[in-house]
C-alpha positions as a printed NumPy array, in Angstrom:
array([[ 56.157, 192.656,  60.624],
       [ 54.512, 188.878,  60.436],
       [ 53.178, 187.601,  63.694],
       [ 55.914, 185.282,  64.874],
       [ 53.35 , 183.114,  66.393],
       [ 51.086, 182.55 ,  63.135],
       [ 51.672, 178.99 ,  61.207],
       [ 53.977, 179.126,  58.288],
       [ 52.469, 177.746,  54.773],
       [ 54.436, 174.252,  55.335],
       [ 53.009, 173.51 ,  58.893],
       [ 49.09 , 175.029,  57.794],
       [ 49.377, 172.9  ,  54.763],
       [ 49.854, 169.638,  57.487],
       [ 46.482, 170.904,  58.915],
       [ 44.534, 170.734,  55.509],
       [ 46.21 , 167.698,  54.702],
       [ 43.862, 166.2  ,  57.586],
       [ 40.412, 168.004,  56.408],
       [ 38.008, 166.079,  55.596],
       [ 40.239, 162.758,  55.234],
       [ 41.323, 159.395,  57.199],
       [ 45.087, 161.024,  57.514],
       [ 46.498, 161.894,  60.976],
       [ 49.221, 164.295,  60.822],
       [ 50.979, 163.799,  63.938],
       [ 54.89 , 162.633,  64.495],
       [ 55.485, 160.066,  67.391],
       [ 57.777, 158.048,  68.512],
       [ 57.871, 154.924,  70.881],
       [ 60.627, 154.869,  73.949],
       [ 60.41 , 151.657,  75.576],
       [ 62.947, 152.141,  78.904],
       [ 64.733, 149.705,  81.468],
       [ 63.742, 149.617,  85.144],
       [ 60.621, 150.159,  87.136],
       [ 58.486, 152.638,  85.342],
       [ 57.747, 155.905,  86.953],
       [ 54.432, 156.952,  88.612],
       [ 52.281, 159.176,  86.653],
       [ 52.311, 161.522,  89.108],
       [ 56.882, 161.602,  89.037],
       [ 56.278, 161.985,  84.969],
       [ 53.875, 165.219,  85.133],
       [ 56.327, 167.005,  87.813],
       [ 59.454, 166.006,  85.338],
       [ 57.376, 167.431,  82.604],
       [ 56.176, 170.086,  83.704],
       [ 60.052, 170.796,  85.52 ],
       [ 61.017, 171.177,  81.816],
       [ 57.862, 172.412,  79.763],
       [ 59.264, 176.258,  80.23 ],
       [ 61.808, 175.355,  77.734],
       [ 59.121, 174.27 ,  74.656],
       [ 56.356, 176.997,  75.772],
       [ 54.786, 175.962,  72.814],
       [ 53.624, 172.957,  74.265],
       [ 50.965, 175.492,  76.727],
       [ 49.186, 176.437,  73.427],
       [ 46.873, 175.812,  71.123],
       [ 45.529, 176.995,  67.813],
       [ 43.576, 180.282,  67.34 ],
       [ 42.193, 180.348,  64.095],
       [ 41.506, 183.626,  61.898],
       [ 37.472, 184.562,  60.79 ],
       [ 36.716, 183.406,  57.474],
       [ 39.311, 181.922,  56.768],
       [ 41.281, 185.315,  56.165],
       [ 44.798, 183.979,  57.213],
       [ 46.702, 180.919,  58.628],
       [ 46.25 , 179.691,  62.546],
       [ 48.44 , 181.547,  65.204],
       [ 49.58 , 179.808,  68.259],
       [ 48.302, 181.725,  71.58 ],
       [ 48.13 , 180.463,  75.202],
       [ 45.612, 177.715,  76.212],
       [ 43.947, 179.575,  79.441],
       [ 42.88 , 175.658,  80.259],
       [ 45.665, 174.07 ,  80.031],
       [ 45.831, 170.827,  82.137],
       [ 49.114, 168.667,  82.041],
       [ 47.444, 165.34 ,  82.809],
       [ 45.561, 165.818,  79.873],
       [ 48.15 , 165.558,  77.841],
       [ 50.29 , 163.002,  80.081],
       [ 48.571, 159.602,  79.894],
       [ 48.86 , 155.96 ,  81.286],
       [ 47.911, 152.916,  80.94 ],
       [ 49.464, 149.069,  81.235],
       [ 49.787, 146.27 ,  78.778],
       [ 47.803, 143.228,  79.188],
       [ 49.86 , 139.787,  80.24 ],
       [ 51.97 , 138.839,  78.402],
       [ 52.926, 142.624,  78.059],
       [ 55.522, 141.665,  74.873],
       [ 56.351, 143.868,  71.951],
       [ 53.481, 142.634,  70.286],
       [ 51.51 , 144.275,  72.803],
       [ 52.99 , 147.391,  72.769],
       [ 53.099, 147.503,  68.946],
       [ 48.552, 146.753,  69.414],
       [ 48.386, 149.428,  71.822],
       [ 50.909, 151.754,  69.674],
       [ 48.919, 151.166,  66.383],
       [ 45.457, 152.076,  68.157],
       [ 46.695, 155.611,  69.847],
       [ 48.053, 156.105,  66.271],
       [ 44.954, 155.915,  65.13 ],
       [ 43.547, 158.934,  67.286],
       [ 43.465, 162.373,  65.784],
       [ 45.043, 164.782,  67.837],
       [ 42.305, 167.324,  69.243],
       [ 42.869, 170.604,  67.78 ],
       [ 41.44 , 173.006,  70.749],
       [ 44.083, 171.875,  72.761],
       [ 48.015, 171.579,  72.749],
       [ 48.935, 169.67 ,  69.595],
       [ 50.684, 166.978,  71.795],
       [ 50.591, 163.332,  74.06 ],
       [ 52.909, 161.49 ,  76.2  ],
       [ 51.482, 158.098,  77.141],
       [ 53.076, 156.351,  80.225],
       [ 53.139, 152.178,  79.518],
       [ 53.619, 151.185,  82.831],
       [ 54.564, 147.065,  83.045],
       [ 56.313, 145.89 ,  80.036],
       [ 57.893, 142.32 ,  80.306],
       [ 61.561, 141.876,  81.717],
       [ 61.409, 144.414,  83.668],
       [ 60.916, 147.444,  81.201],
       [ 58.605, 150.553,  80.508],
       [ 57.598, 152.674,  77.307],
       [ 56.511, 156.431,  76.802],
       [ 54.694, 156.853,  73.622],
       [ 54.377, 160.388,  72.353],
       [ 52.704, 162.53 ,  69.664],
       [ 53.37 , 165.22 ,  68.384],
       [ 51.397, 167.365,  65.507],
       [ 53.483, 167.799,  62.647],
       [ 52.585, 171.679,  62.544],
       [ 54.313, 172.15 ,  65.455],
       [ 58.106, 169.945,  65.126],
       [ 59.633, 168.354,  62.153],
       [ 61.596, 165.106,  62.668],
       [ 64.947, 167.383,  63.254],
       [ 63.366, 169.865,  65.959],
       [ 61.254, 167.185,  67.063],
       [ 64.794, 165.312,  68.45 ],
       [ 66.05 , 168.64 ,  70.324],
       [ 62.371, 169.012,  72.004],
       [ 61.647, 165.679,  72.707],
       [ 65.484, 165.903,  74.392],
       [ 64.298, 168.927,  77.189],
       [ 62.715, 165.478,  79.104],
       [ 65.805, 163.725,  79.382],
       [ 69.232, 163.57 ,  81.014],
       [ 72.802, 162.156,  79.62 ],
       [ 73.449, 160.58 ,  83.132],
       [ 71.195, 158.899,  85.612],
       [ 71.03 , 161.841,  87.64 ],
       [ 68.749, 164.645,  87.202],
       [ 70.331, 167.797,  85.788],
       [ 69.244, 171.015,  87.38 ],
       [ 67.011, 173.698,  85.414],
       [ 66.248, 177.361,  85.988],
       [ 62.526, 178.348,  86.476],
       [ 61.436, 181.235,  85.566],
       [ 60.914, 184.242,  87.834],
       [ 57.475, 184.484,  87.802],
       [ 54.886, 181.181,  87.691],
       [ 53.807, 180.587,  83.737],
       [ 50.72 , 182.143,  83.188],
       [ 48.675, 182.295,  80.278],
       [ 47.758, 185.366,  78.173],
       [ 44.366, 186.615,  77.116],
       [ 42.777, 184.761,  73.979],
       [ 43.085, 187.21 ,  70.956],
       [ 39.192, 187.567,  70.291],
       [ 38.272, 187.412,  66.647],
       [ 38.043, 191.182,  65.591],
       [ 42.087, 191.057,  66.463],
       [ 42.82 , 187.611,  65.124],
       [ 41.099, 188.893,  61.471],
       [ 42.725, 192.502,  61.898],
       [ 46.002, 191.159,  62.374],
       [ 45.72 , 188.772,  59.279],
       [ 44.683, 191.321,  56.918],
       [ 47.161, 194.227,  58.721],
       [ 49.962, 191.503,  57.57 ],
       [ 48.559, 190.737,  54.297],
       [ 48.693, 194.709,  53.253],
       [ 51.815, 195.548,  54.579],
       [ 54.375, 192.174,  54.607],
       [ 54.747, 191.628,  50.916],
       [ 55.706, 195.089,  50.654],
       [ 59.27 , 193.843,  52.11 ],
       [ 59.342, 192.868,  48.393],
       [ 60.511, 196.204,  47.846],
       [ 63.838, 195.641,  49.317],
       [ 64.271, 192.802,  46.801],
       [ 63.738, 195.602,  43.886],
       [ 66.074, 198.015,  45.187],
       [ 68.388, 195.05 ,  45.753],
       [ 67.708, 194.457,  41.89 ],
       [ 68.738, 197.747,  40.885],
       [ 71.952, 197.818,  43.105],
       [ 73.246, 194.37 ,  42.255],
       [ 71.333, 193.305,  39.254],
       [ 73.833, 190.709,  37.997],
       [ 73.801, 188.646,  40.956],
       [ 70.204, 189.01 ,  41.479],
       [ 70.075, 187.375,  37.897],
       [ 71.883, 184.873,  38.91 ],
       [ 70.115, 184.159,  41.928],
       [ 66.705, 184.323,  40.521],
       [ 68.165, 182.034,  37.354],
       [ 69.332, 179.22 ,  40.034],
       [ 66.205, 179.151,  41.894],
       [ 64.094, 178.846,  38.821],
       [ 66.028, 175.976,  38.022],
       [ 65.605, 174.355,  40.934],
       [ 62.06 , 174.472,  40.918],
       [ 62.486, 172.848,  37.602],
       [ 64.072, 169.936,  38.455],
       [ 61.69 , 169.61 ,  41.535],
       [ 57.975, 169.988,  39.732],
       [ 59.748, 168.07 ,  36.914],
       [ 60.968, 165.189,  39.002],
       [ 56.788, 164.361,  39.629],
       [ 55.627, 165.487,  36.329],
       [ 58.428, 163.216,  33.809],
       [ 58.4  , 160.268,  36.114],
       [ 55.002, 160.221,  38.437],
       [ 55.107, 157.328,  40.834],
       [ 53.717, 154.016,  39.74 ],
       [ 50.795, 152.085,  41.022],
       [ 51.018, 150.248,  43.979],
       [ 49.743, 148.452,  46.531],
       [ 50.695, 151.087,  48.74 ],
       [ 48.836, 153.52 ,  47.19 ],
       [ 44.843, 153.16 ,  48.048],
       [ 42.657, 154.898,  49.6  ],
       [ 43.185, 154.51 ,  53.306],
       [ 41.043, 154.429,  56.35 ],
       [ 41.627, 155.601,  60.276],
       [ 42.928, 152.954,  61.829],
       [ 46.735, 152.109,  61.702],
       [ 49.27 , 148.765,  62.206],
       [ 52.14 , 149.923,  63.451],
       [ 55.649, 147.812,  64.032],
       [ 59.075, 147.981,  64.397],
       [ 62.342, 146.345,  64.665],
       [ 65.975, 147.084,  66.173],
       [ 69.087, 147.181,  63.599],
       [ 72.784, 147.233,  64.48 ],
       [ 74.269, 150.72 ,  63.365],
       [ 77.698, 149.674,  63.135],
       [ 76.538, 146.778,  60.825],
       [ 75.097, 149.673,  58.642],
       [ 78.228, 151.455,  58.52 ],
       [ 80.185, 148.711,  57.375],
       [ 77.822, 148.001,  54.542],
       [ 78.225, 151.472,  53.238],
       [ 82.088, 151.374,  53.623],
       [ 82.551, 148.342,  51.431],
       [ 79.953, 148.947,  49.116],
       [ 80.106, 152.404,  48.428],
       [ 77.492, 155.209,  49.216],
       [ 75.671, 156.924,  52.612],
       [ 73.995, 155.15 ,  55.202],
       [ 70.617, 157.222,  54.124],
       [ 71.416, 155.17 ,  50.908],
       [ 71.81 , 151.698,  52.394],
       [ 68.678, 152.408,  54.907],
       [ 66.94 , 153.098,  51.472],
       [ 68.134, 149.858,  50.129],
       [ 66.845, 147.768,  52.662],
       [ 63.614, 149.164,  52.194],
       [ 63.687, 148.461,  48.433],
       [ 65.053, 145.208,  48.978],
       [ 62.252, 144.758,  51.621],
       [ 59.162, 145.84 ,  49.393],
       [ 60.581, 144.091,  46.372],
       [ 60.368, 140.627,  48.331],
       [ 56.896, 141.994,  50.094],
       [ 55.401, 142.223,  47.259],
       [ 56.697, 139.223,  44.875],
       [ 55.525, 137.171,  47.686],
       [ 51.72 , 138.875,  47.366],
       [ 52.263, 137.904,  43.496],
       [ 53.097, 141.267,  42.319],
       [ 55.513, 141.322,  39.364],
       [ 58.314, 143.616,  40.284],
       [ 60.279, 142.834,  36.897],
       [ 61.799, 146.788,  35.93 ],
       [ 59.745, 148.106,  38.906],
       [ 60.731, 151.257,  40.303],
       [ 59.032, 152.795,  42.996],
       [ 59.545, 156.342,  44.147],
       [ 59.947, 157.643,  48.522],
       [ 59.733, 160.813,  49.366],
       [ 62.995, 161.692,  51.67 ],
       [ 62.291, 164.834,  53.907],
       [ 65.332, 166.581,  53.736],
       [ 66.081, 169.109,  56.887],
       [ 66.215, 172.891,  55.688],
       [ 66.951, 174.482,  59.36 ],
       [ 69.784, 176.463,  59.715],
       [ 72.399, 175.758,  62.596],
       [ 71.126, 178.966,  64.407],
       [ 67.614, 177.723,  64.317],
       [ 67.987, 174.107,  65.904],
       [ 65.549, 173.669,  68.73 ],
       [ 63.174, 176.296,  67.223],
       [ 59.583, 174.978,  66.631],
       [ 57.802, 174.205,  63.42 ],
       [ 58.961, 173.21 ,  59.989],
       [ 61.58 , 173.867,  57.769],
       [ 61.55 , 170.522,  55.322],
       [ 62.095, 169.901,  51.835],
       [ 61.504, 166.662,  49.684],
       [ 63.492, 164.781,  47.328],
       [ 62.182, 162.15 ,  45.373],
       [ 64.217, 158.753,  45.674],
       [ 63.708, 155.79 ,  43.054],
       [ 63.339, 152.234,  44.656],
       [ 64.479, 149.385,  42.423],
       [ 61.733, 147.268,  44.254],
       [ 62.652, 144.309,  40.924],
       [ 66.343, 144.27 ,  41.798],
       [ 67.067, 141.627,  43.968],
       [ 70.874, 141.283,  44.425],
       [ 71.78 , 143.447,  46.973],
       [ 74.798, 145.124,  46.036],
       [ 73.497, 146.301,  42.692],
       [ 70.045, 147.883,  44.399],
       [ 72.764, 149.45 ,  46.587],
       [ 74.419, 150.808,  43.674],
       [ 71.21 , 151.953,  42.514],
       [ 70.321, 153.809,  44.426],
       [ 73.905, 155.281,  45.673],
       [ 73.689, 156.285,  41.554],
       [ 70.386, 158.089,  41.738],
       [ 71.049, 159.773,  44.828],
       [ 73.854, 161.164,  43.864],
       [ 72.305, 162.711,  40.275],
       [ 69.496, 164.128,  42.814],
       [ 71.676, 165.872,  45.286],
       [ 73.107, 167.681,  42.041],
       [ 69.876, 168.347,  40.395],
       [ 68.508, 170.497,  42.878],
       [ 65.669, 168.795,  44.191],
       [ 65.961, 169.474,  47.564],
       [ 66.335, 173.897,  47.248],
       [ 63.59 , 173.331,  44.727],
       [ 61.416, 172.009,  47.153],
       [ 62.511, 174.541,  49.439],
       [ 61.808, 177.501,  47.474],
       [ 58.263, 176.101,  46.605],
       [ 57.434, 176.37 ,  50.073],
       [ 58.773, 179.593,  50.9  ],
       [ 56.681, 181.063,  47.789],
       [ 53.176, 179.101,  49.4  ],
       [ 53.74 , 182.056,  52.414],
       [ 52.417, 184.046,  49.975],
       [ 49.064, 181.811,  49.339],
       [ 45.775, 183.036,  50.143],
       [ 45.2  , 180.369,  53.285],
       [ 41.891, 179.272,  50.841],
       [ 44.387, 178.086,  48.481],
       [ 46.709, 176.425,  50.503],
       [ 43.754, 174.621,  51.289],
       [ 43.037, 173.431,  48.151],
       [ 46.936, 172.511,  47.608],
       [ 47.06 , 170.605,  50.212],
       [ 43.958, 168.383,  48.778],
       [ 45.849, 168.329,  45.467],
       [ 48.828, 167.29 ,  47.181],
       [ 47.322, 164.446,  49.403],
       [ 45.85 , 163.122,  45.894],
       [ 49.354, 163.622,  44.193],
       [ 51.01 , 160.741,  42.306],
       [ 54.871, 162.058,  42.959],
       [ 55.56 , 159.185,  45.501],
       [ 54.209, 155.8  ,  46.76 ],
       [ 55.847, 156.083,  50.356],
       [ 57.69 , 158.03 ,  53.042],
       [ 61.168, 156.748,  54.497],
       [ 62.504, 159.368,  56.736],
       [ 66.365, 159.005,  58.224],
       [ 66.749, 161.164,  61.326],
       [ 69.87 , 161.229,  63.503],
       [ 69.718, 160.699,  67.019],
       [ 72.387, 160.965,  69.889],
       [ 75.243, 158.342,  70.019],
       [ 75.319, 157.779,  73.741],
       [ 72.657, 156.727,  76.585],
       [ 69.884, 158.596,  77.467],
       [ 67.81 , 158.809,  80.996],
       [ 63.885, 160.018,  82.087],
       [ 64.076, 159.817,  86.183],
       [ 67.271, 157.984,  86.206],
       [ 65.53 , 155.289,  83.935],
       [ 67.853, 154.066,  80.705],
       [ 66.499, 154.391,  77.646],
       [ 67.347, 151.716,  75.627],
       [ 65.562, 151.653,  72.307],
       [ 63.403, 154.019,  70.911],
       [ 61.307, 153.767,  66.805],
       [ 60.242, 156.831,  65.449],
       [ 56.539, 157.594,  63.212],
       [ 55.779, 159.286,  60.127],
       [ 52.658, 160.032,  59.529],
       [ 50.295, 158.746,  56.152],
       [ 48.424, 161.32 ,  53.882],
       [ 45.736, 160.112,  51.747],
       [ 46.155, 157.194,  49.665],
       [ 49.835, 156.369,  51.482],
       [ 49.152, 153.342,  52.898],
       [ 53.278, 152.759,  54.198],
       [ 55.271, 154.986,  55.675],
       [ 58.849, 153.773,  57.464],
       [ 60.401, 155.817,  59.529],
       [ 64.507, 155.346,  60.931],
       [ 66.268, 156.665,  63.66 ],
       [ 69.5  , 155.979,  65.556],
       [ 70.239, 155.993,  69.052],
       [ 73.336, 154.581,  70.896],
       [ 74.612, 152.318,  68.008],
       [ 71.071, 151.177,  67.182],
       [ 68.556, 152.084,  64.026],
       [ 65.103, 151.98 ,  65.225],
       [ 62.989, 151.336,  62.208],
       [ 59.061, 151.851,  62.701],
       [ 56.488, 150.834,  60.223],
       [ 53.417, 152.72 ,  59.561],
       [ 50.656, 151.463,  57.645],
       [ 46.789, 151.791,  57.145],
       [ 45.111, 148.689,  59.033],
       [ 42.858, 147.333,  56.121],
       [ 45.111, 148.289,  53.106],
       [ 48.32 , 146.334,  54.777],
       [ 46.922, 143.317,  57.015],
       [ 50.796, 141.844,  56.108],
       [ 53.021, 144.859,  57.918],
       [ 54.461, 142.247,  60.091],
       [ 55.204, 140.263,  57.111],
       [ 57.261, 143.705,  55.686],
       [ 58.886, 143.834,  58.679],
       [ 60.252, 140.445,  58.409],
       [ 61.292, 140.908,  55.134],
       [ 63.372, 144.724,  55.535],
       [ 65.751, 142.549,  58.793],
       [ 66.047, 139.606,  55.674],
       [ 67.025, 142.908,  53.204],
       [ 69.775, 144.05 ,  55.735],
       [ 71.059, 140.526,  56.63 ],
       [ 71.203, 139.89 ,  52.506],
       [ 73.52 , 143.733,  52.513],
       [ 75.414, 142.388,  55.372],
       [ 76.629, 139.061,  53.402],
       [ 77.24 , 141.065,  50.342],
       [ 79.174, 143.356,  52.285],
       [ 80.888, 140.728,  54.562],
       [ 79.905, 143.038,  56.837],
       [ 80.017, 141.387,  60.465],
       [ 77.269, 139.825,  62.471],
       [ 74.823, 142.143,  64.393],
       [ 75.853, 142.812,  67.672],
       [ 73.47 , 140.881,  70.234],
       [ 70.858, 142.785,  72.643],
       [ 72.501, 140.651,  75.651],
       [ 76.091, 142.517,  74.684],
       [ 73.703, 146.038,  74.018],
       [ 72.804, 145.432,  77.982],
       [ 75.988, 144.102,  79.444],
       [ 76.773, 147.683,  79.058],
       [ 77.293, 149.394,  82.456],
       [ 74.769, 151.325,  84.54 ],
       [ 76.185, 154.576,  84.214],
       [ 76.216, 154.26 ,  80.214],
       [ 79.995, 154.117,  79.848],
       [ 80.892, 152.918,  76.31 ],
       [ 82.449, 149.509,  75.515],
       [ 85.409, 151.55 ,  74.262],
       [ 85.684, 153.688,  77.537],
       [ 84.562, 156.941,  75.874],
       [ 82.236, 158.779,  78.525],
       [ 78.759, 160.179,  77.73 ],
       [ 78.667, 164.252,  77.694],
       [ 78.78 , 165.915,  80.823],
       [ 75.739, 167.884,  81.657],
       [ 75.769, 171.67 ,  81.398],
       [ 75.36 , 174.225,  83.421],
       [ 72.063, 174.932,  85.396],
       [ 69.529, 177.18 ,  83.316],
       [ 70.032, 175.41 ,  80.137],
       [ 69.046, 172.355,  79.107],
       [ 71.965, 169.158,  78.625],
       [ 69.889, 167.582,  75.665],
       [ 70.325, 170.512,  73.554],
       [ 73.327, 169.498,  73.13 ],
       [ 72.651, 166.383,  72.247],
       [ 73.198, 166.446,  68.179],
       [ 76.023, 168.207,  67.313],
       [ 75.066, 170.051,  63.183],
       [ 72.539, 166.868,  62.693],
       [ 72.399, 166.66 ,  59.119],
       [ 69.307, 166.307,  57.29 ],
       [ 69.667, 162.348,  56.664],
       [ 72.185, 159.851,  57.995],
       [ 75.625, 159.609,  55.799]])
């Protein structure tokens, strides 16, 4: 039986993607909160209150002798929770500009790798009244789906505190596997796991029709995937250079109601319109930097979730890709809407997406010396020019020590030579867009950011869709996060599990 604890191919393959490069493969997100911020001392106690629930966050990485197998994740016997939970303050006048400095510069740190793969960062005196929590996350250990559910265990759906069961006994961490086990284990597994393979044969010989099948569907699949880079690699852009380790990072607020009625009267998803503002957004970008766009078609990777229902909250990743075109030289709206709408629907029927997902279930197989080299390969690929990931968040208010959260913008990490990388989540009738970019390739991310709120207001008109609702209605909202409508947030659940587990009910992989 595999070691439950060692890395699967798809989180290893996020560690190689940072050897020997400028790419930082951590997930983050920025929570900026109303109300006096916490002490740090209140945040470690509510942290560690609720770190029993994501016991992954107590370890670190053991790696295998000679490179004989992937990483496993065993208990750090140093483990130190102020380590990990950081603060600092924002210099006057402690605006969003500030916080988007400070943001782009802890993006820009690689997380340490004999340590927990993780950071909260408490920004204590924001302007008008407000704090932030900034935190990282290694994309080895949470996806952008798990990453909502854990990132959840910290907070509350009312003001109040809900109550959690400890467990019996204090947490206490296990021997470290020394290096004759680690390297025993890894070559135990690689004699005797593939031998489940067997079961697959006798499953051929008892049912060899729908095995056929099966095996026929797959292969196609993986067809339409490796073909969708190989016919129609991405072209060049100025999003694709080599990058360095610094990082710009910004962000801006949309109205998710606004979005909604876009897609209802002109057709399509909301993933679809997000991805239209963000074609619409790097067609004017780059027009303005004197780029002709004319027939220009740019292609994003979409991360599309994989996890099953039964395996929401789990740890590490279960991801697939599909390859969406960006019409970067269309400039009406509507038709870059219907675009894209066209395309996605022709991908969603192609495949793409299982393709990707059998790809990476066959790279468990791989010789961890050759996932190495895949993931260099990979980071030098030419299948995509950017990264816009749609995650769903929970539709009602959210609390950290009775504190409101009231916005929050999400981070995808760059590989090599991915310059841009836009990441969108919603929260309480808002999309929190956040921009990430290499510092010296894109000096002008503010100037992207002011184009993608132009792209949605120019969707909006086309759509007649109505104004965006104003921040000052967002906060006339009351305290106890009652809805305009009257609808109440969820009640909490019982003590000894956690309320924000509940918070996404069957999150799909995108926004539709």
């Amino acid at each position: 039986m595999a070691n439950p604890d060692r890395l699967t191919a798809l989180d290893s393959t996020f560690l190689h993607l940072e050897d020997h490069s400028s790419a930082h493969m951590h997930v983050a997100m920025v929570m900026v909160f109303k109300g006096e911020a916490p002490t740090p001392r209140e945040l470690t106690d509510h942290v560690l209150s609720r770190l029993h629930l994501v016991p992954r966050y107590r370890q670190r990485l053991a790696y295998v002798p000679l490179g004989q197998g992937r990483p496993v994740w065993t208990d750090d016997p140093h483990f130190n929770p102020r380590y990990h939970i950081r603060h600092t303050a924002l210099p006057r006048p402690a605006d969003e500009a500030a916080l988007k400095q400070l943001a782009g510069r802890l993006f820009s740190q690689r997380l340490d790798r004999s340590k927990p793969l993780w950071e909260i960062w408490l920004v204590q005196r924001m302007a008008g009244g407000r704090f932030a929590l900034i935190a990282k996350t290694h994309h080895a250990l949470v996806d952008g789906i798990s990453g909502v559910d854990i990132t959840t265990v910290l907070f509350d759906t009312t003001p109040e505190l809900a109550g959690t069961s400890r467990p019996a006994t204090p947490w206490a961490a296990k021997p470290l596997p020394g290096s004759a086990k680690l390297l025993g284990e890894a070559l135990l597994e690689r004699a005797t796991v593939p031998a489940e393979m067997g079961r697959g044969t006798r499953a051929l010989l008892r049912a060899p029709r729908k095995v056929a099948s099966q095996v026929k569907d797959s292969i196609a699949n993986v067809g339409a995937t490796t073909l969708a880079g190989i016919k129609a690699p991405a072209p060049p852009s100025p999003f694709n250079v080599d990058i360095g380790p610094h990082r710009r990072y910004t962000f801006l607020d949309a109205d998710l109601p606004q979005f909604k009625a876009i897609k209802d009267a002109l057709g399509g998803t909301l993933n679809d319109v997000v991805l239209a503002s963000v074609s619409l957004a790097l067609g004017r970008y780059l027009r303005g930097q004197g780029h002709d766009t004319e027939g220009l078609v740019l292609k994003a990777m979409v991360p599309v979730s994989v996890r099953a229902d039964s395996e929401r909250g789990a740890l590490g990743n279960q991801v697939a890709a599909m390859w969406a075109p960006l019409p970067v030289g269309v400039e009406d709206p509507a038709e870059c809407l219907a675009q894209i709408r066209d395309a996605m629907e022709d991908l969603k029927e192609s495949g793409q997406a299982v393709g990707a997902q059998v790809l990476t279930n066959l790279a468990g197989f791989a010789p961890p010396t050759i996932l190495s080299q895949a993931a260099r390969l990979q980071a030098r690929q030419r299948f995509f020019n950017l990264v816009v990931t749609n995650v769903p968040g929970p539709q009602f208010p959210l609390y950290v020590l009775g504190r409101r959260l009231e916005v929050l913008y999400p981070v995808v990490p760059l590989a090599q030579r991915q310059a841009l990388g836009i990441a969108v989540m919603s929260y309480d009738g808002h999309l929190g867009f956040g921009l990430l970019a290499d510092y010296d390739a894109l000096p002008g991310l503010e100037g992207i950011a002011r184009d993608l709120r132009a792209a949605i207001a120019a969707l909006a008109r086309a759509a007649g869709a109505p104004a965006t609702r104003s921040k000052a209605r967002s906060a006339s909202r009351s305290a106890n996060g009652s809805r305009a409508n009257g609808a109440k947030p969820p009640r909490k659940t019982a003590a000894g599990t956690r309320n924000g587990r509940a918070l996404l009910d069957k999150p799909p992989a995108v926004q539709s």
